[in-house]
């Protein structure tokens, strides 16, 4: 189905999220939608999928002007959207999530639905058990489930909002294969991303937005430099990798054994030193989060111990509060659920995190603090913006801006998930600044480039096993990819590095 | 106690649990949609009084029951309107309504205090009532007790087996996800709050037209039931069968209090009367203890097999509320 938007404008208060945007996407093609954080990509896609209504402008499907009342109406007209954060039902069974929203009789025919689910899944080579629960799936599988559901409902246009931010490399390859197959069968795909390499690998064309406006449309062969300039209005220099000297021990995990709901990890041994960056890689759900939680007192090892500082003070069994007092912070990936408080403004967040003294809030002082942090971290938002109104990338900046100084150890899940190139470089610049002052960082990422680029040493998790720390300089993306998939593990023993 | 007395007592417990059951299932349906109706305690009193008044005036128990359901639905709709349309706190509005309805029932019920009115009686089911033991327990009850049995199964079937039931669960779990699947979230919340309120509202007439027939104002002994209903809804994990178990457990504890009274003369009778209430709260604590961080902390150091078993038990008991319970839904 051919999709055309003409003069779409949408404002949120004073913010022009979309400003007179027009373009056409032919059927059977994959269109990349690029733009920096806050450029208005999600807003435009939500208008197309009926989530928001535009202030002005038209949507034209196959040459015919349509109005889209709500998301269900969009699906009736063939437009399905996969949201940045999959809108599914975590505690439900996969098949129930699949059925919900499908019209039909009083009692759904589960057997038939399961059969059709399996048929669709086989067609795209997905393996999801329809009787399992949604919250046991990885983000990648939840996306797959959502794609299957949208296809089942007869979508002819598929919108994906940053689908590659939370998934592993093999899952990404599978996703791309699926999208290409769908496009070849007549599907129109709108693919929103920050990642130039993804757009270059997948898309037939790329449309770039900046500050709510359409900058232009580019055909392959893509030139990364040109795309970056269109996205940011300037060139973004890549920073050279710097080597820092490592200091004293900050954290020592001794023969730690962990048990999660579905996972058991044996014998993790890691010594983290001041100023060091450790990257943690692995398929989602391989125990990386459990390990990081244990390092912050948020999960309990069943064997072994967690020690802090040069004198190796045993902290096993202590609470996160006590870890925090020793200068350890944990930043989870679920920003709005676990780390930020929806409804509170940026200023209020700064007040909370700074732990300002006294009973009354010094409005003026805290607003100044908020203002200075906002400009320091380049957050697109005002001191009184509620955090949930920030774009995904800006929420992440806010989270980082909230961290206290100085810290001994930062444990962080997906530090740049959802961030554009400029912000990624920016955020890592900020993190590395802290390293230079002696803070150690342990981070989880599904972006292998990020792991290799920023860490000194790397841990790889696979099916309850963990590699010893590997020097990042001895790894390549390909090798890391194989390790994450459980291959090449025999070769590691011979080249263990001792920092 | 001989065996026939025991059988009669069990039958009595089932009947005494009927109003609690109606209220708990009604609240379960409403909470499944995301509407927390805290007014339950006052609402039961008001519907008990109102339905008795209607039955007295019209000499019709059927109209009495209908009035009870209507009062339940109405009170529930007030909470829903305040929360979904006026965007006020469900907890605050529900709590105020609980007090208001209670006082209103005492005040408005003054003229009918102590009057004798119509009531429903037992309707033994021919044939089935003759089955030994079971016949007495299950088939020599009144209509509402029979209906309470059916209600458990029907509510379970609706919530977990039908398409609208699935949507109902979705609306309370993640309204945004239900919305993109075509559910009109707020309309459904109004609908299920009204239906749940009506079902819960039947608890009133079951008391005033059957179990504790009549209206006796402040000494009716109904004050407090509604709060227990709310805790049983949590105990029941928003699942009809488990909720029914909670309701029967509560009725059983109350009965136990009565039975034990003569053999424990040193214990003041009030203690035995209120004992079921703290006991229910204790069970509630037990249900959710697995979520506590300190439990996690202490478990981690236990031997492996012991830990596994405890974790399994805790997980089986644990109940998670509908994620969007009490949270209003806005599209943008
Ligand atoms: N519901 C909302 N209320 C107020 N402002 C909003 C809302 N949604 C988006 N905005 C603002 O509109 C602008 C565009 O946001 P949008 O989410 O479309 O950006 P994006 O391109 O998807 O960014 P990202 O890459 O960070 O996800 C931002 O400035 C954002 O703060
Ligand atoms: Mg976005």
mmCIF file of N, CA, C and O in Angstrom, chain A residues 413-446:
data_model
loop_
_atom_site.group_PDB
_atom_site.id
_atom_site.type_symbol
_atom_site.label_atom_id
_atom_site.label_comp_id
_atom_site.label_asym_id
_atom_site.label_seq_id
_atom_site.Cartn_x
_atom_site.Cartn_y
_atom_site.Cartn_z
ATOM 1 N N UNK A 413 22.567 -0.269 32.786
ATOM 2 C CA UNK A 413 22.023 -1.084 31.701
ATOM 3 C C UNK A 413 21.830 -0.189 30.481
ATOM 4 O O UNK A 413 21.204 0.850 30.578
ATOM 5 N N UNK A 414 22.310 -0.602 29.364
ATOM 6 C CA UNK A 414 22.080 0.073 28.083
ATOM 7 C C UNK A 414 22.196 1.596 28.178
ATOM 8 O O UNK A 414 21.217 2.308 28.024
ATOM 9 N N UNK A 415 23.402 2.096 28.433
ATOM 10 C CA UNK A 415 23.566 3.535 28.668
ATOM 11 C C UNK A 415 23.090 4.390 27.504
ATOM 12 O O UNK A 415 22.647 5.517 27.726
ATOM 13 N N UNK A 416 23.159 3.904 26.284
ATOM 14 C CA UNK A 416 22.786 4.767 25.168
ATOM 15 C C UNK A 416 21.664 4.175 24.338
ATOM 16 O O UNK A 416 21.492 4.531 23.187
ATOM 17 N N UNK A 417 20.895 3.283 24.938
ATOM 18 C CA UNK A 417 19.772 2.713 24.190
ATOM 19 C C UNK A 417 18.846 3.853 23.763
ATOM 20 O O UNK A 417 18.423 4.669 24.565
ATOM 21 N N UNK A 418 18.560 3.892 22.483
ATOM 22 C CA UNK A 418 17.635 4.911 22.002
ATOM 23 C C UNK A 418 18.270 6.265 21.765
ATOM 24 O O UNK A 418 17.581 7.205 21.412
ATOM 25 N N UNK A 419 19.589 6.380 21.949
ATOM 26 C CA UNK A 419 20.218 7.686 21.738
ATOM 27 C C UNK A 419 20.784 7.805 20.331
ATOM 28 O O UNK A 419 21.283 6.835 19.771
ATOM 29 N N UNK A 420 20.723 9.017 19.785
ATOM 30 C CA UNK A 420 21.325 9.222 18.472
ATOM 31 C C UNK A 420 22.839 9.340 18.607
ATOM 32 O O UNK A 420 23.385 9.386 19.708
ATOM 33 N N UNK A 421 23.507 9.374 17.445
ATOM 34 C CA UNK A 421 24.974 9.326 17.443
ATOM 35 C C UNK A 421 25.578 10.441 18.287
ATOM 36 O O UNK A 421 26.470 10.209 19.101
ATOM 37 N N UNK A 422 25.045 11.632 18.091
ATOM 38 C CA UNK A 422 25.609 12.761 18.815
ATOM 39 C C UNK A 422 25.483 12.558 20.326
ATOM 40 O O UNK A 422 26.436 12.713 21.076
ATOM 41 N N UNK A 423 24.284 12.179 20.758
ATOM 42 C CA UNK A 423 24.084 11.981 22.192
ATOM 43 C C UNK A 423 24.942 10.851 22.713
ATOM 44 O O UNK A 423 25.464 10.912 23.826
ATOM 45 N N UNK A 424 25.084 9.782 21.933
ATOM 46 C CA UNK A 424 25.879 8.645 22.372
ATOM 47 C C UNK A 424 27.303 9.092 22.657
ATOM 48 O O UNK A 424 27.860 8.816 23.724
ATOM 49 N N UNK A 425 27.860 9.812 21.712
ATOM 50 C CA UNK A 425 29.226 10.300 21.896
ATOM 51 C C UNK A 425 29.280 11.220 23.106
ATOM 52 O O UNK A 425 30.184 11.158 23.935
ATOM 53 N N UNK A 426 28.269 12.046 23.223
ATOM 54 C CA UNK A 426 28.192 12.989 24.317
ATOM 55 C C UNK A 426 28.147 12.288 25.675
ATOM 56 O O UNK A 426 28.890 12.599 26.596
ATOM 57 N N UNK A 427 27.225 11.321 25.774
ATOM 58 C CA UNK A 427 27.043 10.598 27.037
ATOM 59 C C UNK A 427 28.319 9.862 27.423
ATOM 60 O O UNK A 427 28.757 9.912 28.577
ATOM 61 N N UNK A 428 28.917 9.212 26.458
ATOM 62 C CA UNK A 428 30.146 8.476 26.775
ATOM 63 C C UNK A 428 31.265 9.434 27.138
ATOM 64 O O UNK A 428 32.112 9.137 27.984
ATOM 65 N N UNK A 429 31.253 10.592 26.537
ATOM 66 C CA UNK A 429 32.224 11.615 26.928
ATOM 67 C C UNK A 429 32.074 11.932 28.412
ATOM 68 O O UNK A 429 33.035 11.971 29.174
ATOM 69 N N UNK A 430 30.814 12.106 28.818
ATOM 70 C CA UNK A 430 30.521 12.406 30.232
ATOM 71 C C UNK A 430 30.950 11.247 31.133
ATOM 72 O O UNK A 430 31.503 11.459 32.214
ATOM 73 N N UNK A 431 30.657 10.024 30.695
ATOM 74 C CA UNK A 431 31.012 8.868 31.519
ATOM 75 C C UNK A 431 32.528 8.740 31.629
ATOM 76 O O UNK A 431 33.070 8.470 32.698
ATOM 77 N N UNK A 432 33.205 8.934 30.500
ATOM 78 C CA UNK A 432 34.670 8.805 30.511
ATOM 79 C C UNK A 432 35.330 9.899 31.366
ATOM 80 O O UNK A 432 36.367 9.654 31.987
ATOM 81 N N UNK A 433 34.692 11.050 31.394
ATOM 82 C CA UNK A 433 35.184 12.105 32.281
ATOM 83 C C UNK A 433 35.224 11.606 33.721
ATOM 84 O O UNK A 433 36.153 11.864 34.478
ATOM 85 N N UNK A 434 34.150 10.898 34.083
ATOM 86 C CA UNK A 434 34.104 10.353 35.440
ATOM 87 C C UNK A 434 35.176 9.288 35.634
ATOM 88 O O UNK A 434 35.785 9.203 36.706
ATOM 89 N N UNK A 435 35.397 8.480 34.614
ATOM 90 C CA UNK A 435 36.435 7.450 34.719
ATOM 91 C C UNK A 435 37.790 8.091 34.999
ATOM 92 O O UNK A 435 38.566 7.601 35.809
ATOM 93 N N UNK A 436 38.044 9.179 34.297
ATOM 94 C CA UNK A 436 39.323 9.856 34.483
ATOM 95 C C UNK A 436 39.488 10.302 35.926
ATOM 96 O O UNK A 436 40.596 10.414 36.434
ATOM 97 N N UNK A 437 38.359 10.515 36.598
ATOM 98 C CA UNK A 437 38.424 10.918 37.997
ATOM 99 C C UNK A 437 38.321 9.724 38.937
ATOM 100 O O UNK A 437 38.080 9.864 40.126
ATOM 101 N N UNK A 438 38.393 8.510 38.371
ATOM 102 C CA UNK A 438 38.497 7.331 39.219
ATOM 103 C C UNK A 438 37.239 6.491 39.369
ATOM 104 O O UNK A 438 37.209 5.523 40.111
ATOM 105 N N UNK A 439 36.163 6.869 38.679
ATOM 106 C CA UNK A 439 34.951 6.053 38.750
ATOM 107 C C UNK A 439 35.097 4.853 37.818
ATOM 108 O O UNK A 439 35.596 4.996 36.707
ATOM 109 N N UNK A 440 34.651 3.686 38.296
ATOM 110 C CA UNK A 440 34.621 2.518 37.417
ATOM 111 C C UNK A 440 33.212 2.335 36.888
ATOM 112 O O UNK A 440 32.253 2.726 37.544
ATOM 113 N N UNK A 441 33.109 1.788 35.670
ATOM 114 C CA UNK A 441 31.787 1.595 35.072
ATOM 115 C C UNK A 441 31.646 0.156 34.615
ATOM 116 O O UNK A 441 32.553 -0.391 33.991
ATOM 117 N N UNK A 442 30.521 -0.457 34.970
ATOM 118 C CA UNK A 442 30.182 -1.755 34.399
ATOM 119 C C UNK A 442 28.873 -1.560 33.667
ATOM 120 O O UNK A 442 27.892 -1.110 34.252
ATOM 121 N N UNK A 443 28.846 -1.844 32.365
ATOM 122 C CA UNK A 443 27.605 -1.602 31.625
ATOM 123 C C UNK A 443 27.189 -2.787 30.769
ATOM 124 O O UNK A 443 28.013 -3.548 30.284
ATOM 125 N N UNK A 444 25.871 -2.922 30.640
ATOM 126 C CA UNK A 444 25.298 -3.949 29.775
ATOM 127 C C UNK A 444 24.921 -3.278 28.468
ATOM 128 O O UNK A 444 24.386 -2.168 28.476
ATOM 129 N N UNK A 445 25.174 -3.924 27.354
ATOM 130 C CA UNK A 445 24.702 -3.364 26.102
ATOM 131 C C UNK A 445 24.465 -4.477 25.102
ATOM 132 O O UNK A 445 25.134 -5.513 25.131
ATOM 133 N N UNK A 446 23.473 -4.273 24.242
ATOM 134 C CA UNK A 446 23.286 -5.241 23.178
ATOM 135 C C UNK A 446 23.924 -4.730 21.887
ATOM 136 O O UNK A 446 23.876 -5.377 20.864
#
